[in-house]
Coordinates of C-alpha atoms in Angstrom, one line a residue:
M1 CA 0.0 0.0 0.0
Q2 CA 1.3 3.4 -0.9
C3 CA 1.2 6.0 2.0
L4 CA -0.3 9.4 1.4
G5 CA 2.4 11.9 0.5
S6 CA 4.9 9.3 -0.7
P7 CA 6.1 9.5 -4.3
P8 CA 4.2 7.3 -6.8
A9 CA 5.6 3.8 -7.3
R10 CA 8.0 3.7 -10.3
R11 CA 6.9 1.5 -13.1
P12 CA 9.6 -1.1 -14.0
D13 CA 11.7 -0.2 -17.0
K14 CA 10.5 -2.7 -19.6
T15 CA 13.6 -2.4 -21.6
L16 CA 15.5 -4.0 -18.7
V17 CA 13.3 -7.1 -18.5
T18 CA 15.3 -9.0 -21.1
P19 CA 19.1 -9.0 -20.4
I20 CA 21.3 -8.4 -23.4
A21 CA 23.8 -11.1 -24.4
I22 CA 27.0 -9.4 -25.4
I23 CA 28.8 -11.1 -28.3
T24 CA 32.5 -10.5 -27.8
G25 CA 34.0 -12.4 -30.7
S26 CA 33.2 -14.0 -34.0
P27 CA 35.6 -16.3 -35.8
L28 CA 33.9 -15.6 -39.1
V29 CA 34.2 -11.8 -38.8
D30 CA 37.9 -12.2 -37.9
T31 CA 38.5 -14.5 -40.9
L32 CA 36.8 -12.1 -43.3
L33 CA 38.7 -9.1 -41.9
E34 CA 42.1 -10.7 -41.8
P35 CA 43.0 -10.2 -45.5
H36 CA 42.2 -6.5 -45.2
A37 CA 44.0 -5.9 -41.9
A38 CA 46.9 -4.0 -43.5
L39 CA 44.6 -1.6 -45.4
I40 CA 42.4 -1.0 -42.3
G41 CA 45.5 -0.6 -40.2
S42 CA 45.3 0.9 -36.7
D43 CA 41.5 1.4 -37.3
L44 CA 40.9 -2.4 -37.2
P45 CA 40.4 -2.9 -33.5
G46 CA 37.8 -0.1 -33.4
Y47 CA 36.0 -1.4 -36.6
R48 CA 36.0 -4.9 -35.1
N49 CA 34.4 -3.7 -31.9
H50 CA 31.9 -1.7 -33.8
I51 CA 30.9 -4.8 -35.7
L52 CA 30.5 -6.8 -32.5
R53 CA 28.4 -4.1 -30.8
V54 CA 26.1 -3.9 -33.8
L55 CA 26.0 -7.7 -34.0
T56 CA 25.0 -7.8 -30.3
Y57 CA 22.3 -5.2 -30.7
T58 CA 21.0 -6.9 -33.9
S59 CA 20.8 -10.3 -32.1
H60 CA 19.0 -8.7 -29.2
F61 CA 16.4 -7.1 -31.5
L62 CA 15.9 -10.5 -33.1
G63 CA 15.3 -12.1 -29.7
G64 CA 18.3 -14.3 -30.1
D65 CA 17.1 -15.9 -33.3
E66 CA 20.2 -17.2 -35.1
A67 CA 18.5 -18.3 -38.3
H68 CA 20.5 -15.7 -40.3
R69 CA 23.5 -15.3 -38.0
T70 CA 26.2 -16.3 -40.6
T71 CA 24.7 -13.9 -43.2
I72 CA 24.5 -11.1 -40.6
E73 CA 28.1 -11.6 -39.5
A74 CA 29.3 -11.6 -43.1
A75 CA 27.3 -8.4 -43.9
L76 CA 28.7 -6.7 -40.8
A77 CA 32.3 -7.6 -41.6
F78 CA 32.0 -5.8 -44.9
H79 CA 29.3 -3.1 -44.2
D80 CA 31.8 -0.2 -43.9
I81 CA 34.9 -1.7 -45.4
G82 CA 34.8 0.3 -48.6
L83 CA 36.0 3.3 -46.6
W84 CA 39.4 1.6 -46.2
V85 CA 39.6 -0.8 -49.1
A86 CA 38.2 1.4 -51.8
K87 CA 39.0 4.7 -50.1
D88 CA 35.5 5.9 -51.1
L89 CA 33.1 7.9 -48.9
A90 CA 30.2 6.5 -51.0
Y91 CA 31.3 3.1 -49.7
L92 CA 28.1 1.0 -50.0
A93 CA 28.6 -0.2 -53.5
P94 CA 32.3 -1.3 -53.1
S95 CA 31.5 -2.9 -49.7
E96 CA 28.6 -4.9 -51.4
H97 CA 30.9 -5.9 -54.2
L98 CA 33.7 -7.1 -52.0
A99 CA 31.3 -9.0 -49.8
T100 CA 29.7 -10.8 -52.7
Q101 CA 33.0 -11.6 -54.3
T102 CA 34.4 -13.0 -51.1
V103 CA 31.6 -15.2 -49.9
R104 CA 31.3 -16.7 -53.4
Q105 CA 35.0 -17.4 -53.7
R106 CA 35.0 -19.0 -50.3
Q107 CA 31.7 -20.8 -50.9
L108 CA 30.3 -19.7 -47.6
A109 CA 26.8 -20.7 -46.5
V110 CA 25.5 -17.2 -46.8
D111 CA 22.3 -15.8 -48.3
V112 CA 24.0 -13.4 -50.7
D113 CA 20.9 -11.4 -51.6
L114 CA 20.1 -10.8 -47.9
M115 CA 23.8 -10.0 -47.1
V116 CA 23.8 -7.3 -49.9
A117 CA 20.5 -5.9 -48.7
L118 CA 21.8 -5.7 -45.1
I119 CA 24.8 -3.7 -46.3
H120 CA 22.8 -1.5 -48.7
W121 CA 20.0 -0.5 -46.3
H122 CA 22.0 -0.3 -43.0
H123 CA 21.9 3.5 -43.0
K124 CA 18.2 3.8 -44.0
L125 CA 16.5 6.6 -42.0
T126 CA 13.1 5.0 -42.0
P127 CA 12.0 1.4 -41.6
Y128 CA 12.7 -0.9 -44.5
R129 CA 9.7 -2.6 -46.1
G130 CA 10.5 -5.5 -48.3
P131 CA 11.8 -9.1 -48.1
N132 CA 13.5 -10.0 -44.8
A133 CA 12.3 -6.7 -43.3
S134 CA 12.6 -8.0 -39.7
V135 CA 16.3 -8.9 -40.1
I136 CA 17.2 -5.8 -42.2
N137 CA 15.5 -3.5 -39.7
A138 CA 17.1 -5.2 -36.7
L139 CA 20.6 -4.5 -38.1
R140 CA 19.5 -1.0 -39.3
R141 CA 18.3 -0.1 -35.9
A142 CA 21.4 -1.6 -34.3
D143 CA 23.8 0.4 -36.5
W144 CA 21.9 3.6 -35.7
V145 CA 22.3 2.9 -32.0
D146 CA 26.1 2.5 -32.4
A147 CA 26.6 5.2 -35.0
T148 CA 25.0 7.7 -32.6
Q149 CA 26.9 6.2 -29.6
G150 CA 23.5 5.6 -27.9
R151 CA 22.0 8.9 -28.5
L152 CA 19.4 7.0 -30.5
R153 CA 18.5 4.0 -28.4
K154 CA 15.9 2.3 -30.7
G155 CA 14.2 0.6 -27.8
L156 CA 17.3 -0.4 -25.9
S157 CA 17.8 0.8 -22.4
A158 CA 20.7 3.1 -21.4
E159 CA 22.0 0.3 -19.2
H160 CA 22.1 -2.2 -22.1
I161 CA 24.1 0.3 -24.1
R162 CA 26.5 1.1 -21.3
S163 CA 27.1 -2.6 -20.6
V164 CA 27.8 -3.3 -24.3
E165 CA 30.1 -0.3 -24.7
A166 CA 32.0 -1.3 -21.5
A167 CA 32.6 -4.8 -22.9
L168 CA 33.4 -3.6 -26.4
P169 CA 35.0 -0.1 -26.1
D170 CA 35.0 2.3 -29.0
L171 CA 38.8 2.2 -29.5
G172 CA 38.7 5.4 -31.7
F173 CA 36.2 4.1 -34.2
H174 CA 34.0 7.2 -34.3
D175 CA 37.1 9.4 -34.4
A176 CA 38.4 7.3 -37.4
L177 CA 35.2 8.0 -39.3
M178 CA 35.6 11.7 -38.9
R179 CA 39.2 11.5 -39.9
L180 CA 38.4 9.5 -43.0
A181 CA 35.7 12.1 -43.9
G182 CA 38.5 14.7 -44.1
D183 CA 41.2 12.5 -45.5
L184 CA 39.1 11.2 -48.4
S185 CA 37.9 14.6 -49.4
G186 CA 41.1 16.5 -49.6
G187 CA 41.0 17.7 -46.1
R188 CA 37.6 19.3 -46.4
R189 CA 35.7 17.4 -43.8
W190 CA 32.4 19.2 -44.4
L191 CA 32.6 18.1 -48.0
G192 CA 33.4 14.6 -46.9
L193 CA 30.4 14.5 -44.6
L194 CA 28.2 15.8 -47.4
R195 CA 29.5 13.0 -49.7
V196 CA 28.7 10.4 -47.0
L197 CA 25.2 11.8 -46.6
R198 CA 24.6 11.8 -50.3
G199 CA 26.2 8.4 -51.0
V200 CA 25.3 6.3 -48.0
Y201 CA 22.2 7.4 -46.3
R202 CA 18.8 6.3 -47.6
P203 CA 15.4 8.0 -46.8

C-alpha cells in the first residue's frame, strides 16, 4: 500500500526485463577481416568492436534468433569496409561488391541477396519494407544505435548500451570515421560528410 504523500511507485523499465547477451567475438568476422587488416591498419580494433556491438544489438532485436547469424556476420564484416579498401566515402557499392565476391569465392553458407540488402540498407533513415524486413530493420536499428553512440536507443535501455560499450569499447572508431571524412575529401571534412550523406544514407 502506498502511503499518502509518498512518491508514486515507479513502473519497471520494460527495456531492462530482457538481459542483453554481449557477443565479444566472431571467428567468421575475424576470418573475413584478416585479408584487409593491412589496409584498415590501426583502425581495425575499433572497426571490429563496432561490428561486434552492432551484432550484439541486432541479435537482441531479433530475440536471439540465429537463423540468419552467418549472413549477418558476413554483412557486418563488410558493411563499412569500402572506406578503407576502396577509399571511397560512397562506400556501400564497393562494400557490397567485395562482400559478394568474397563469400562466393569462399563458398560460404551465406544468403548473398540478404547480405547485400543488409549492407545496402543499414543507414536507411526509416523502416525498410520488403523481403526479410525484420532482419534488415534489426541490423539497421542496431547500427543507428552505435553510429550515434547511444543517442538514439531504438528501444534499448541506457543500461544495455552502457554494458555493451564497457565490454566492447570504441577504441577510436568514431574518431576514425571523422578523420576519413576529411582525408578522403582533400582535407575538407564538411565536403566529406556531405558526400557520406549523399552516397550512404537512404530515406
